[in-house]
Amino acid sequence: MQTLILAAGQGTRMRPLTERWPKPMLPVAGRPLVAHTAAAAVQAGASRLVFVVGYEAEAVRARFGTEFEGVPVDYAVQDVQRGTADAVRVGAAELDDGPFAVLNGDNLYRENKASASGLDPEGEADT
């Protein structure tokens, strides 16, 4: 299933940490926070990752490129951060038709939790 990973925010509530790194790129256990999210999505069966980026977008692009753990990666740009619903709208415009999952790039997920969030290899989506 296609998966949107929301990674556009500035992380103002996490300052001063986010003065050095954008929130999704904060190091956690040896890699960026959003890398843990992406790995959980892949482990849960994601067929494509679309990162919704905005603030410091190039840091995310530089880290993930066009493929992550064998899964294609694309990007949608949220030029002005207007919240989660707008980020999903921007990201969904980049997706192919069909179901998709949405994960917050600043949350940690276990593979089974990512599955419960809507990633189902048989195409059933939680609403």
PDB file of C-alpha atoms in Angstrom:
ATOM      1  CA  MET A   1       0.000   0.000   0.000  1.00  0.00           C
ATOM      2  CA  GLN A   2       1.140   3.538  -0.714  1.00  0.00           C
ATOM      3  CA  THR A   3       2.092   5.429   2.414  1.00  0.00           C
ATOM      4  CA  LEU A   4       2.214   9.155   3.113  1.00  0.00           C
ATOM      5  CA  ILE A   5       4.738  10.160   5.734  1.00  0.00           C
ATOM      6  CA  LEU A   6       4.095  13.658   7.040  1.00  0.00           C
ATOM      7  CA  ALA A   7       7.429  15.413   7.553  1.00  0.00           C
ATOM      8  CA  ALA A   8       6.854  19.098   6.769  1.00  0.00           C
ATOM      9  CA  GLY A   9       6.664  20.752  10.180  1.00  0.00           C
ATOM     10  CA  GLN A  10       9.172  23.057  11.812  1.00  0.00           C
ATOM     11  CA  GLY A  11       9.068  21.503  15.247  1.00  0.00           C
ATOM     12  CA  THR A  12       8.717  24.810  17.078  1.00  0.00           C
ATOM     13  CA  ARG A  13       7.653  23.073  20.303  1.00  0.00           C
ATOM     14  CA  MET A  14      10.860  21.039  20.264  1.00  0.00           C
ATOM     15  CA  ARG A  15      13.245  23.988  20.222  1.00  0.00           C
ATOM     16  CA  PRO A  16      16.153  24.271  20.877  1.00  0.00           C
ATOM     17  CA  LEU A  17      16.667  20.767  19.399  1.00  0.00           C
ATOM     18  CA  THR A  18      15.055  21.787  16.114  1.00  0.00           C
ATOM     19  CA  GLU A  19      17.342  24.762  15.691  1.00  0.00           C
ATOM     20  CA  ARG A  20      19.962  22.279  14.502  1.00  0.00           C
ATOM     21  CA  TRP A  21      17.772  19.701  12.715  1.00  0.00           C
ATOM     22  CA  PRO A  22      14.253  19.796  11.266  1.00  0.00           C
ATOM     23  CA  LYS A  23      11.927  17.804  13.521  1.00  0.00           C
ATOM     24  CA  PRO A  24      11.681  14.679  11.335  1.00  0.00           C
ATOM     25  CA  MET A  25      15.475  14.537  11.144  1.00  0.00           C
ATOM     26  CA  LEU A  26      16.095  14.631  14.914  1.00  0.00           C
ATOM     27  CA  PRO A  27      18.463  11.768  15.747  1.00  0.00           C
ATOM     28  CA  VAL A  28      16.881   8.925  17.699  1.00  0.00           C
ATOM     29  CA  ALA A  29      18.815   5.710  18.373  1.00  0.00           C
ATOM     30  CA  GLY A  30      21.384   6.435  15.696  1.00  0.00           C
ATOM     31  CA  ARG A  31      19.149   7.555  12.837  1.00  0.00           C
ATOM     32  CA  PRO A  32      16.618  10.274  12.049  1.00  0.00           C
ATOM     33  CA  LEU A  33      13.230  10.017  13.723  1.00  0.00           C
ATOM     34  CA  VAL A  34      11.468   9.810  10.348  1.00  0.00           C
ATOM     35  CA  ALA A  35      13.715   6.893   9.308  1.00  0.00           C
ATOM     36  CA  HIS A  36      12.139   4.851  12.102  1.00  0.00           C
ATOM     37  CA  THR A  37       8.699   5.744  10.722  1.00  0.00           C
ATOM     38  CA  ALA A  38       9.717   4.818   7.178  1.00  0.00           C
ATOM     39  CA  ALA A  39      11.204   1.513   8.346  1.00  0.00           C
ATOM     40  CA  ALA A  40       7.994   0.608  10.192  1.00  0.00           C
ATOM     41  CA  ALA A  41       5.994   1.387   7.047  1.00  0.00           C
ATOM     42  CA  VAL A  42       8.240  -0.813   4.911  1.00  0.00           C
ATOM     43  CA  GLN A  43       8.110  -3.643   7.459  1.00  0.00           C
ATOM     44  CA  ALA A  44       4.316  -3.370   7.456  1.00  0.00           C
ATOM     45  CA  GLY A  45       4.183  -3.765   3.677  1.00  0.00           C
ATOM     46  CA  ALA A  46       4.351  -0.283   2.153  1.00  0.00           C
ATOM     47  CA  SER A  47       4.773  -0.451  -1.623  1.00  0.00           C
ATOM     48  CA  ARG A  48       5.649   3.226  -2.036  1.00  0.00           C
ATOM     49  CA  LEU A  49       6.583   6.029   0.349  1.00  0.00           C
ATOM     50  CA  VAL A  50       5.597   9.631  -0.298  1.00  0.00           C
ATOM     51  CA  PHE A  51       7.146  12.082   2.126  1.00  0.00           C
ATOM     52  CA  VAL A  52       5.240  15.328   2.556  1.00  0.00           C
ATOM     53  CA  VAL A  53       8.015  17.851   3.095  1.00  0.00           C
ATOM     54  CA  GLY A  54       8.178  21.579   3.681  1.00  0.00           C
ATOM     55  CA  TYR A  55      10.531  23.155   6.196  1.00  0.00           C
ATOM     56  CA  GLU A  56      14.120  22.007   5.478  1.00  0.00           C
ATOM     57  CA  ALA A  57      12.812  19.656   2.765  1.00  0.00           C
ATOM     58  CA  GLU A  58      16.284  19.096   1.344  1.00  0.00           C
ATOM     59  CA  ALA A  59      17.449  17.379   4.527  1.00  0.00           C
ATOM     60  CA  VAL A  60      14.741  14.731   4.085  1.00  0.00           C
ATOM     61  CA  ARG A  61      15.409  14.396   0.342  1.00  0.00           C
ATOM     62  CA  ALA A  62      19.141  14.043   0.941  1.00  0.00           C
ATOM     63  CA  ARG A  63      18.590  11.279   3.496  1.00  0.00           C
ATOM     64  CA  PHE A  64      16.042   9.197   1.566  1.00  0.00           C
ATOM     65  CA  GLY A  65      16.678   9.889  -2.114  1.00  0.00           C
ATOM     66  CA  THR A  66      14.512   7.837  -4.475  1.00  0.00           C
ATOM     67  CA  GLU A  67      14.451   4.529  -2.603  1.00  0.00           C
ATOM     68  CA  PHE A  68      14.365   3.376   1.010  1.00  0.00           C
ATOM     69  CA  GLU A  69      14.959  -0.268   1.915  1.00  0.00           C
ATOM     70  CA  GLY A  70      13.966  -1.298  -1.609  1.00  0.00           C
ATOM     71  CA  VAL A  71      10.751   0.758  -1.670  1.00  0.00           C
ATOM     72  CA  PRO A  72      10.316   3.679  -4.107  1.00  0.00           C
ATOM     73  CA  VAL A  73      10.314   7.132  -2.518  1.00  0.00           C
ATOM     74  CA  ASP A  74       8.640  10.282  -3.829  1.00  0.00           C
ATOM     75  CA  TYR A  75       8.005  13.714  -2.347  1.00  0.00           C
ATOM     76  CA  ALA A  76       5.135  16.163  -2.121  1.00  0.00           C
ATOM     77  CA  VAL A  77       5.912  19.732  -1.084  1.00  0.00           C
ATOM     78  CA  GLN A  78       3.678  21.557   1.385  1.00  0.00           C
ATOM     79  CA  ASP A  79       4.919  25.095   0.714  1.00  0.00           C
ATOM     80  CA  VAL A  80       2.994  26.607   3.620  1.00  0.00           C
ATOM     81  CA  GLN A  81       2.399  24.474   6.692  1.00  0.00           C
ATOM     82  CA  ARG A  82      -1.349  24.595   7.287  1.00  0.00           C
ATOM     83  CA  GLY A  83      -1.696  21.548   9.473  1.00  0.00           C
ATOM     84  CA  THR A  84      -2.167  17.826   9.127  1.00  0.00           C
ATOM     85  CA  ALA A  85      -5.281  17.833   6.926  1.00  0.00           C
ATOM     86  CA  ASP A  86      -3.595  20.106   4.398  1.00  0.00           C
ATOM     87  CA  ALA A  87      -0.464  17.939   4.442  1.00  0.00           C
ATOM     88  CA  VAL A  88      -2.591  14.892   3.641  1.00  0.00           C
ATOM     89  CA  ARG A  89      -4.330  16.815   0.835  1.00  0.00           C
ATOM     90  CA  VAL A  90      -0.987  17.847  -0.660  1.00  0.00           C
ATOM     91  CA  GLY A  91       0.436  14.348  -0.349  1.00  0.00           C
ATOM     92  CA  ALA A  92      -2.632  12.560  -1.691  1.00  0.00           C
ATOM     93  CA  ALA A  93      -2.359  14.561  -4.909  1.00  0.00           C
ATOM     94  CA  GLU A  94       0.929  12.728  -5.588  1.00  0.00           C
ATOM     95  CA  LEU A  95      -0.508   9.238  -5.069  1.00  0.00           C
ATOM     96  CA  ASP A  96      -1.887   6.785  -7.569  1.00  0.00           C
ATOM     97  CA  ASP A  97      -5.560   5.852  -7.260  1.00  0.00           C
ATOM     98  CA  GLY A  98      -6.298   3.415  -4.473  1.00  0.00           C
ATOM     99  CA  PRO A  99      -5.967   3.130  -0.737  1.00  0.00           C
ATOM    100  CA  PHE A 100      -3.132   4.676   1.213  1.00  0.00           C
ATOM    101  CA  ALA A 101      -1.932   4.961   4.784  1.00  0.00           C
ATOM    102  CA  VAL A 102      -0.851   8.130   6.585  1.00  0.00           C
ATOM    103  CA  LEU A 103       1.880   8.141   9.218  1.00  0.00           C
ATOM    104  CA  ASN A 104       3.237  11.094  11.164  1.00  0.00           C
ATOM    105  CA  GLY A 105       6.950  11.390  10.555  1.00  0.00           C
ATOM    106  CA  ASP A 106       7.583  12.474  14.128  1.00  0.00           C
ATOM    107  CA  ASN A 107       6.026   9.413  15.766  1.00  0.00           C
ATOM    108  CA  LEU A 108       7.657   6.077  16.483  1.00  0.00           C
ATOM    109  CA  TYR A 109       5.754   3.005  15.285  1.00  0.00           C
ATOM    110  CA  ARG A 110       6.300  -0.674  15.699  1.00  0.00           C
ATOM    111  CA  GLU A 111       5.642  -2.766  12.611  1.00  0.00           C
ATOM    112  CA  ASN A 112       2.440  -4.185  14.096  1.00  0.00           C
ATOM    113  CA  LYS A 113       1.235  -0.685  14.993  1.00  0.00           C
ATOM    114  CA  ALA A 114       1.906   0.534  11.456  1.00  0.00           C
ATOM    115  CA  SER A 115      -0.164  -2.388  10.201  1.00  0.00           C
ATOM    116  CA  ALA A 116      -2.964  -1.416  12.551  1.00  0.00           C
ATOM    117  CA  SER A 117      -2.720   2.138  11.232  1.00  0.00           C
ATOM    118  CA  GLY A 118      -3.926   1.048   7.828  1.00  0.00           C
ATOM    119  CA  LEU A 119      -1.090  -0.748   6.081  1.00  0.00           C
ATOM    120  CA  ASP A 120      -2.602  -4.019   5.003  1.00  0.00           C
ATOM    121  CA  PRO A 121      -0.978  -6.003   2.205  1.00  0.00           C
ATOM    122  CA  GLU A 122      -4.381  -7.363   1.179  1.00  0.00           C
ATOM    123  CA  GLY A 123      -5.664  -3.898   0.380  1.00  0.00           C
ATOM    124  CA  GLU A 124      -8.062  -3.444   3.269  1.00  0.00           C
ATOM    125  CA  ALA A 125      -7.825   0.055   4.666  1.00  0.00           C
ATOM    126  CA  ASP A 126      -8.844   1.333   8.058  1.00  0.00           C
ATOM    127  CA  THR A 127     -10.965   4.460   7.949  1.00  0.00           C
TER     128      THR A 127
END
